[in-house]
GROMACS .gro file of C-alpha atoms in nm:
model
  376
    1MET     CA    1   3.361   2.620  10.486
    2SER     CA    2   3.025   2.785  10.502
    3ASP     CA    3   2.956   3.138  10.369
    4LEU     CA    4   2.907   3.375  10.671
    5GLY     CA    5   2.830   3.676  10.455
    6LEU     CA    6   3.164   3.852  10.526
    7MET     CA    7   3.309   4.054  10.242
    8PRO     CA    8   3.680   4.056  10.167
    9GLU     CA    9   3.876   4.352  10.310
   10ARG     CA   10   3.906   4.527   9.974
   11GLU     CA   11   3.535   4.505   9.921
   12ARG     CA   12   3.449   4.679  10.254
   13ARG     CA   13   3.630   5.011  10.170
   14PRO     CA   14   3.422   5.300  10.038
   15SER     CA   15   3.453   5.331   9.668
   16GLY     CA   16   3.414   5.590   9.402
   17HIS     CA   17   3.348   5.960   9.459
   18ARG     CA   18   3.235   5.913   9.822
   19ALA     CA   19   3.581   5.801   9.928
   20ALA     CA   20   3.743   6.090   9.745
   21ARG     CA   21   3.517   6.341   9.920
   22ARG     CA   22   3.603   6.196  10.264
   23GLU     CA   23   3.978   6.209  10.196
   24LYS     CA   24   3.955   6.568  10.076
   25LYS     CA   25   3.749   6.674  10.378
   26ARG     CA   26   3.993   6.512  10.619
   27ARG     CA   27   4.322   6.658  10.493
   28GLY     CA   28   4.236   6.972  10.294
   29PRO     CA   29   4.224   7.259  10.554
   30GLY     CA   30   4.506   7.121  10.769
   31CYS     CA   31   4.744   7.097  10.478
   32PHE     CA   32   4.656   7.450  10.364
   33PHE     CA   33   4.745   7.612  10.698
   34ILE     CA   34   5.061   7.404  10.736
   35LEU     CA   35   5.172   7.517  10.392
   36LEU     CA   36   5.086   7.877  10.486
   37ILE     CA   37   5.302   7.860  10.800
   38VAL     CA   38   5.592   7.702  10.610
   39ALA     CA   39   5.568   7.972  10.345
   40ALA     CA   40   5.569   8.243  10.611
   41VAL     CA   41   5.883   8.100  10.771
   42CYS     CA   42   6.056   8.087  10.432
   43VAL     CA   43   5.957   8.445  10.357
   44ALA     CA   44   6.082   8.551  10.701
   45GLY     CA   45   6.421   8.404  10.630
   46TYR     CA   46   6.442   8.581  10.296
   47LEU     CA   47   6.290   8.920  10.366
   48GLY     CA   48   6.356   8.967  10.735
   49LEU     CA   49   6.109   9.004  11.017
   50SER     CA   50   6.013   9.367  10.955
   51LYS     CA   51   5.914   9.295  10.594
   52VAL     CA   52   5.721   8.987  10.695
   53VAL     CA   53   5.522   9.209  10.931
   54GLY     CA   54   5.426   9.415  10.628
   55VAL     CA   55   5.339   9.109  10.418
   56ALA     CA   56   5.130   8.960  10.698
   57ASN     CA   57   4.958   9.290  10.763
   58ASP     CA   58   4.863   9.320  10.396
   59PHE     CA   59   4.728   8.965  10.395
   60PHE     CA   60   4.522   9.003  10.712
   61GLY     CA   61   4.414   9.364  10.662
   62GLY     CA   62   4.712   9.557  10.813
   63PRO     CA   63   4.786   9.688  11.166
   64GLU     CA   64   4.597   9.969  11.330
   65ASP     CA   65   4.705  10.302  11.182
   66TYR     CA   66   4.585  10.660  11.198
   67PRO     CA   67   4.475  10.819  10.873
   68GLY     CA   68   4.675  11.134  10.955
   69PRO     CA   69   4.783  11.401  10.905
   70GLY     CA   70   4.785  11.440  11.284
   71THR     CA   71   4.718  11.726  11.521
   72GLY     CA   72   4.898  11.941  11.774
   73SER     CA   73   5.266  11.902  11.854
   74VAL     CA   74   5.469  11.660  12.060
   75VAL     CA   75   5.845  11.626  12.114
   76ILE     CA   76   5.990  11.277  12.145
   77GLU     CA   77   6.344  11.180  12.238
   78VAL     CA   78   6.550  10.924  12.051
   79SER     CA   79   6.809  10.794  12.293
   80LYS     CA   80   7.148  10.644  12.215
   81GLY     CA   81   7.110  10.274  12.140
   82ASP     CA   82   6.739  10.289  12.059
   83THR     CA   83   6.627  10.030  11.806
   84VAL     CA   84   6.362  10.100  11.541
   85ALA     CA   85   6.117   9.901  11.751
   86GLY     CA   86   6.216  10.104  12.057
   87ILE     CA   87   6.144  10.426  11.869
   88GLY     CA   88   5.811  10.280  11.765
   89ARG     CA   89   5.720  10.204  12.125
   90GLU     CA   90   5.801  10.561  12.227
   91LEU     CA   91   5.588  10.696  11.942
   92LYS     CA   92   5.300  10.470  12.046
   93ALA     CA   93   5.333  10.580  12.410
   94GLN     CA   94   5.314  10.945  12.301
   95ASP     CA   95   5.014  10.867  12.072
   96VAL     CA   96   5.209  10.971  11.764
   97VAL     CA   97   5.125  10.642  11.590
   98ALA     CA   98   4.836  10.405  11.647
   99SER     CA   99   5.050  10.094  11.678
  100VAL     CA  100   5.411   9.980  11.682
  101ASP     CA  101   5.339   9.733  11.401
  102ALA     CA  102   5.219  10.015  11.173
  103PHE     CA  103   5.541  10.205  11.242
  104LEU     CA  104   5.759   9.897  11.177
  105SER     CA  105   5.575   9.829  10.854
  106ALA     CA  106   5.633  10.187  10.737
  107ALA     CA  107   5.995  10.182  10.854
  108SER     CA  108   6.070   9.863  10.660
  109GLY     CA  109   6.049  10.065  10.340
  110ALA     CA  110   6.272  10.348  10.464
  111PRO     CA  111   6.628  10.230  10.542
  112GLU     CA  112   6.716  10.589  10.640
  113ILE     CA  113   6.535  10.528  10.969
  114ASN     CA  114   6.844  10.338  11.086
  115GLN     CA  115   7.048  10.658  11.054
  116VAL     CA  116   6.829  10.867  11.287
  117GLN     CA  117   7.058  11.021  11.548
  118PRO     CA  118   6.989  11.054  11.922
  119GLY     CA  119   6.810  11.377  11.997
  120PHE     CA  120   6.472  11.545  12.019
  121TYR     CA  121   6.222  11.547  11.731
  122GLN     CA  122   5.899  11.739  11.687
  123LEU     CA  123   5.604  11.543  11.551
  124LYS     CA  124   5.225  11.550  11.577
  125THR     CA  125   4.988  11.320  11.760
  126LYS     CA  126   4.777  11.072  11.564
  127MET     CA  127   5.002  11.070  11.258
  128ALA     CA  128   4.989  10.810  10.983
  129ALA     CA  129   5.285  10.578  11.039
  130ASP     CA  130   5.434  10.664  10.697
  131ASP     CA  131   5.423  11.034  10.786
  132ALA     CA  132   5.588  10.970  11.123
  133VAL     CA  133   5.876  10.787  10.954
  134ARG     CA  134   5.922  11.065  10.697
  135THR     CA  135   5.925  11.325  10.972
  136LEU     CA  136   6.188  11.142  11.177
  137ILE     CA  137   6.430  11.109  10.887
  138ASP     CA  138   6.390  11.479  10.800
  139PRO     CA  139   6.674  11.672  10.973
  140SER     CA  140   6.454  11.982  10.999
  141SER     CA  141   6.232  11.803  11.252
  142ARG     CA  142   6.508  11.811  11.515
  143VAL     CA  143   6.441  12.065  11.786
  144ASP     CA  144   6.764  12.036  11.982
  145SER     CA  145   7.128  12.132  11.958
  146THR     CA  146   7.455  11.988  12.080
  147VAL     CA  147   7.731  12.137  12.289
  148GLY     CA  148   8.078  11.988  12.278
  149VAL     CA  149   8.318  12.012  12.571
  150PRO     CA  150   8.664  11.908  12.444
  151GLU     CA  151   8.915  11.754  12.682
  152GLY     CA  152   9.113  12.031  12.846
  153ALA     CA  153   8.862  12.306  12.765
  154ARG     CA  154   8.852  12.588  13.019
  155VAL     CA  155   8.528  12.705  13.176
  156ASP     CA  156   8.529  13.023  12.969
  157GLN     CA  157   8.561  12.812  12.653
  158VAL     CA  158   8.270  12.592  12.764
  159VAL     CA  159   8.060  12.905  12.817
  160GLU     CA  160   8.147  13.026  12.467
  161SER     CA  161   8.048  12.690  12.317
  162ILE     CA  162   7.712  12.692  12.493
  163VAL     CA  163   7.631  13.048  12.386
  164LYS     CA  164   7.737  12.973  12.028
  165ASN     CA  165   7.537  12.651  11.992
  166THR     CA  166   7.221  12.733  12.187
  167GLU     CA  167   6.979  13.019  12.236
  168PHE     CA  168   7.105  13.081  12.591
  169SER     CA  169   7.259  13.419  12.656
  170LYS     CA  170   7.600  13.459  12.812
  171LYS     CA  171   7.434  13.622  13.111
  172GLN     CA  172   7.210  13.317  13.165
  173VAL     CA  173   7.501  13.076  13.132
  174ASN     CA  174   7.726  13.266  13.372
  175ALA     CA  175   7.442  13.294  13.623
  176ALA     CA  176   7.398  12.915  13.615
  177LEU     CA  177   7.768  12.868  13.687
  178GLU     CA  178   7.729  13.061  14.010
  179SER     CA  179   7.436  12.852  14.132
  180PRO     CA  180   7.489  12.657  14.455
  181GLU     CA  181   7.285  12.378  14.294
  182LEU     CA  182   7.557  12.277  14.045
  183GLY     CA  183   7.634  11.966  14.248
  184LEU     CA  184   8.005  12.038  14.282
  185PRO     CA  185   8.197  11.824  14.535
  186PRO     CA  186   8.324  12.003  14.848
  187ALA     CA  187   8.683  11.985  14.718
  188ALA     CA  188   8.593  12.220  14.431
  189GLU     CA  189   8.521  12.499  14.679
  190GLY     CA  190   8.255  12.637  14.447
  191ASN     CA  191   8.484  12.659  14.143
  192PRO     CA  192   8.356  12.454  13.845
  193GLU     CA  193   8.692  12.463  13.665
  194GLY     CA  194   8.805  12.105  13.624
  195TYR     CA  195   8.466  11.955  13.709
  196LEU     CA  196   8.281  11.993  13.375
  197TYR     CA  197   8.313  11.650  13.216
  198PRO     CA  198   8.437  11.661  12.853
  199ALA     CA  199   8.170  11.513  12.626
  200THR     CA  200   7.903  11.607  12.372
  201TYR     CA  201   7.575  11.711  12.531
  202THR     CA  202   7.228  11.728  12.378
  203VAL     CA  203   7.035  12.043  12.458
  204GLY     CA  204   6.665  11.961  12.437
  205PRO     CA  205   6.353  12.175  12.471
  206ASP     CA  206   6.351  12.136  12.849
  207THR     CA  207   6.724  12.188  12.901
  208THR     CA  208   6.834  12.494  13.099
  209PRO     CA  209   7.186  12.628  13.147
  210LEU     CA  210   7.176  12.498  13.504
  211SER     CA  211   7.057  12.148  13.408
  212LEU     CA  212   7.326  12.135  13.139
  213PHE     CA  213   7.602  12.218  13.388
  214GLN     CA  214   7.451  11.977  13.641
  215GLU     CA  215   7.481  11.698  13.384
  216MET     CA  216   7.848  11.783  13.325
  217VAL     CA  217   7.927  11.790  13.695
  218LYS     CA  218   7.734  11.469  13.758
  219LYS     CA  219   7.941  11.286  13.496
  220SER     CA  220   8.260  11.423  13.653
  221VAL     CA  221   8.161  11.313  14.002
  222GLN     CA  222   8.065  10.969  13.867
  223LEU     CA  223   8.409  10.935  13.706
  224ASP     CA  224   8.572  11.020  14.040
  225GLN     CA  225   8.378  10.735  14.198
  226ASP     CA  226   8.455  10.491  13.917
  227LEU     CA  227   8.830  10.563  13.947
  228ASP     CA  228   8.826  10.573  14.328
  229LEU     CA  229   8.971  10.922  14.319
  230VAL     CA  230   8.970  10.961  14.697
  231GLY     CA  231   9.146  10.630  14.768
  232ASN     CA  232   9.407  10.662  14.493
  233ALA     CA  233   9.483  11.023  14.580
  234ASP     CA  234   9.534  10.924  14.942
  235THR     CA  235   9.780  10.656  14.830
  236LEU     CA  236   9.976  10.924  14.646
  237GLY     CA  237   9.968  11.149  14.951
  238ILE     CA  238   9.765  11.425  14.783
  239SER     CA  239   9.410  11.553  14.811
  240PRO     CA  240   9.140  11.459  14.558
  241HIS     CA  241   9.131  11.821  14.450
  242ASP     CA  242   9.506  11.828  14.385
  243ALA     CA  243   9.471  11.507  14.181
  244ARG     CA  244   9.232  11.694  13.952
  245VAL     CA  245   9.475  11.986  13.932
  246VAL     CA  246   9.752  11.749  13.823
  247ALA     CA  247   9.517  11.584  13.573
  248SER     CA  248   9.431  11.921  13.420
  249ILE     CA  249   9.802  12.001  13.370
  250VAL     CA  250   9.865  11.655  13.222
  251GLN     CA  251   9.573  11.710  12.985
  252ALA     CA  252   9.711  12.045  12.870
  253GLU     CA  253  10.075  11.938  12.843
  254ALA     CA  254  10.079  11.579  12.718
  255GLY     CA  255   9.941  11.608  12.367
  256THR     CA  256  10.028  11.270  12.215
  257ALA     CA  257  10.293  11.197  12.481
  258ASP     CA  258  10.272  10.931  12.748
  259TYR     CA  259  10.025  11.080  12.998
  260ALA     CA  260  10.150  10.868  13.288
  261LYS     CA  261  10.511  10.981  13.230
  262VAL     CA  262  10.405  11.346  13.221
  263ALA     CA  263  10.226  11.293  13.552
  264ARG     CA  264  10.542  11.141  13.698
  265VAL     CA  265  10.746  11.447  13.597
  266ILE     CA  266  10.498  11.668  13.782
  267TYR     CA  267  10.516  11.458  14.099
  268ASN     CA  268  10.896  11.433  14.082
  269ARG     CA  269  10.927  11.810  14.058
  270LEU     CA  270  10.687  11.858  14.350
  271ASP     CA  271  10.890  11.611  14.556
  272GLU     CA  272  11.212  11.798  14.471
  273GLY     CA  273  11.059  12.134  14.559
  274MET     CA  274  11.119  12.254  14.204
  275ALA     CA  275  10.895  12.501  14.025
  276LEU     CA  276  10.678  12.309  13.778
  277GLN     CA  277  10.749  12.562  13.501
  278MET     CA  278  10.459  12.440  13.291
  279ASP     CA  279  10.377  12.663  12.994
  280SER     CA  280  10.016  12.548  13.007
  281THR     CA  281   9.966  12.730  13.337
  282ILE     CA  282  10.101  13.049  13.177
  283HIS     CA  283   9.853  13.009  12.893
  284TYR     CA  284   9.580  12.977  13.154
  285VAL     CA  285   9.687  13.304  13.317
  286SER     CA  286   9.709  13.491  12.989
  287GLY     CA  287   9.395  13.331  12.842
  288LYS     CA  288   9.588  13.221  12.536
  289ASP     CA  289   9.677  12.883  12.396
  290GLY     CA  290   9.772  12.717  12.070
  291SER     CA  291  10.147  12.779  12.101
  292ILE     CA  292  10.421  12.559  12.242
  293TRP     CA  293  10.614  12.868  12.350
  294THR     CA  294  10.559  13.137  12.613
  295SER     CA  295  10.705  13.485  12.614
  296ALA     CA  296  10.924  13.631  12.888
  297GLU     CA  297  10.655  13.891  12.945
  298ALA     CA  298  10.391  13.623  13.004
  299ARG     CA  299  10.619  13.438  13.243
  300ASP     CA  300  10.650  13.757  13.449
  301ILE     CA  301  10.275  13.775  13.522
  302ASP     CA  302  10.229  13.769  13.898
  303SER     CA  303   9.969  13.500  13.955
  304PRO     CA  304   9.943  13.188  14.173
  305TYR     CA  305   9.891  13.002  13.843
  306ASN     CA  306  10.234  13.112  13.722
  307THR     CA  307  10.433  12.794  13.786
  308TYR     CA  308  10.753  12.965  13.675
  309MET     CA  309  10.718  13.217  13.956
  310TYR     CA  310  10.565  13.001  14.229
  311THR     CA  311  10.641  12.646  14.340
  312GLY     CA  312  10.376  12.388  14.407
  313LEU     CA  313  10.048  12.330  14.228
  314PRO     CA  314   9.815  12.606  14.108
  315PRO     CA  315   9.517  12.668  14.337
  316SER     CA  316   9.269  12.498  14.101
  317PRO     CA  317   9.257  12.303  13.775
  318ILE     CA  318   9.354  12.490  13.458
  319GLY     CA  319   9.095  12.311  13.246
  320ASN     CA  320   8.859  12.016  13.241
  321PRO     CA  321   9.055  11.691  13.215
  322GLY     CA  322   8.930  11.376  13.049
  323GLU     CA  323   8.935  11.024  13.183
  324LYS     CA  324   9.277  10.938  13.037
  325ALA     CA  325   9.444  11.236  13.207
  326LEU     CA  326   9.275  11.166  13.539
  327LYS     CA  327   9.382  10.801  13.527
  328ALA     CA  328   9.741  10.912  13.464
  329ALA     CA  329   9.731  11.155  13.756
  330LEU     CA  330   9.618  10.872  13.984
  331ASN     CA  331   9.854  10.612  13.836
  332PRO     CA  332  10.179  10.786  13.732
  333ALA     CA  333  10.455  10.590  13.563
  334ASP     CA  334  10.768  10.488  13.750
  335GLY     CA  335  11.077  10.692  13.662
  336ASP     CA  336  11.316  10.970  13.765
  337TRP     CA  337  11.237  11.217  13.487
  338LEU     CA  338  11.233  11.584  13.578
  339TYR     CA  339  11.191  11.728  13.229
  340PHE     CA  340  11.000  11.664  12.908
  341THR     CA  341  10.959  11.851  12.584
  342LEU     CA  342  10.801  11.809  12.246
  343VAL     CA  343  11.074  11.755  11.988
  344ASP     CA  344  10.870  11.724  11.669
  345ALA     CA  345  10.561  11.935  11.623
  346GLU     CA  346  10.447  11.735  11.319
  347THR     CA  347  10.465  11.387  11.473
  348GLY     CA  348  10.405  11.486  11.835
  349GLU     CA  349  10.717  11.305  11.950
  350THR     CA  350  10.806  11.395  12.308
  351LYS     CA  351  11.128  11.318  12.494
  352PHE     CA  352  11.181  11.286  12.870
  353ALA     CA  353  11.503  11.360  13.057
  354GLU     CA  354  11.644  11.315  13.406
  355SER     CA  355  11.908  11.589  13.380
  356TYR     CA  356  11.894  11.950  13.269
  357SER     CA  357  12.177  11.901  13.019
  358GLU     CA  358  11.992  11.619  12.849
  359HIS     CA  359  11.678  11.832  12.847
  360GLN     CA  360  11.865  12.116  12.679
  361GLN     CA  361  11.970  11.882  12.401
  362ASN     CA  362  11.605  11.784  12.353
  363VAL     CA  363  11.500  12.149  12.341
  364GLU     CA  364  11.762  12.220  12.076
  365GLU     CA  365  11.627  11.927  11.875
  366LEU     CA  366  11.284  12.089  11.894
  367ARG     CA  367  11.419  12.425  11.775
  368GLN     CA  368  11.600  12.261  11.482
  369ASN     CA  369  11.291  12.068  11.379
  370CYS     CA  370  11.086  12.387  11.399
  371ARG     CA  371  11.333  12.560  11.169
  372ASP     CA  372  11.326  12.267  10.926
  373GLN     CA  373  10.945  12.257  10.931
  374GLY     CA  374  10.901  12.629  10.871
  375GLY     CA  375  10.824  12.730  11.227
  376CYS     CA  376  10.624  12.595  11.523
   0.00000   0.00000   0.00000
């Protein structure tokens, strides 16, 4: 065969340092960035996303941040359920921090940020992210207060709580209660008793006594809708207002007892034309509570709320019932009980009876337990 001048395959490949330079040029940069990405993913799995943000920011120069210390004053609200990122977005929107990333980077080194409670906080605009984090976790930066409305609290007790826990005067609070703008349903006939939803309320810089009461009433009205108060009351043959009256008595009387059974006792007595004889209504008349007993003198008070003296329901609720009591008033248990009484003040045990003789036995059990326990 003749020689055509073709070199064997191995002889046509580049050799020496030229080949090495070509291989290095072809794979070098690509491999570097792939390794960088893989390393970042591994770090993310180990440190968590927020710390990776800080590592990446350090590597690439860091996120936009103000030098601080900030100027002026701004109040921001931390709402229930807000994440750290959500707080950062609110701070960015209010120009407290320059970027959300800067805030997240600063927050990654302060685990206390996860314990920040819902409320209002006073900061400055154009703060360094580290300073913003330190301010948020400082309790002294809060510029709000809270008002608690316990289940069963009377309007006068709600007023006392507001005056005690805010800077509002009693005169301001009482004036707000008389406002036609409270949002009360027609059934309330202008009386807020029973329509101030039991909950804990945040009083911020812009809160007024009227707006605070409006929030309570709004929650109460919403609960009525959620439970179909009108429809369920109609099924029971009572008005929505009377359903709230029953709920308020259940709230005051039940304690740890079965709420639905207490509600049934009330309805059974109404059906029988019996006086309700609920001590809680006497406490409402006298303005006292905290005792399971009432005096003969208190039971002689002439008032439409005196259910020993007058049959039927009181003219309005005797307190502000919670959801459990209202559900019981709308869905009473089935049974023929006409009486109930606490029999053990320490455990809260309550017994129900269909006959007066059985009830008397239960009352004697209560008296004996009170003697054994050093008084009730």
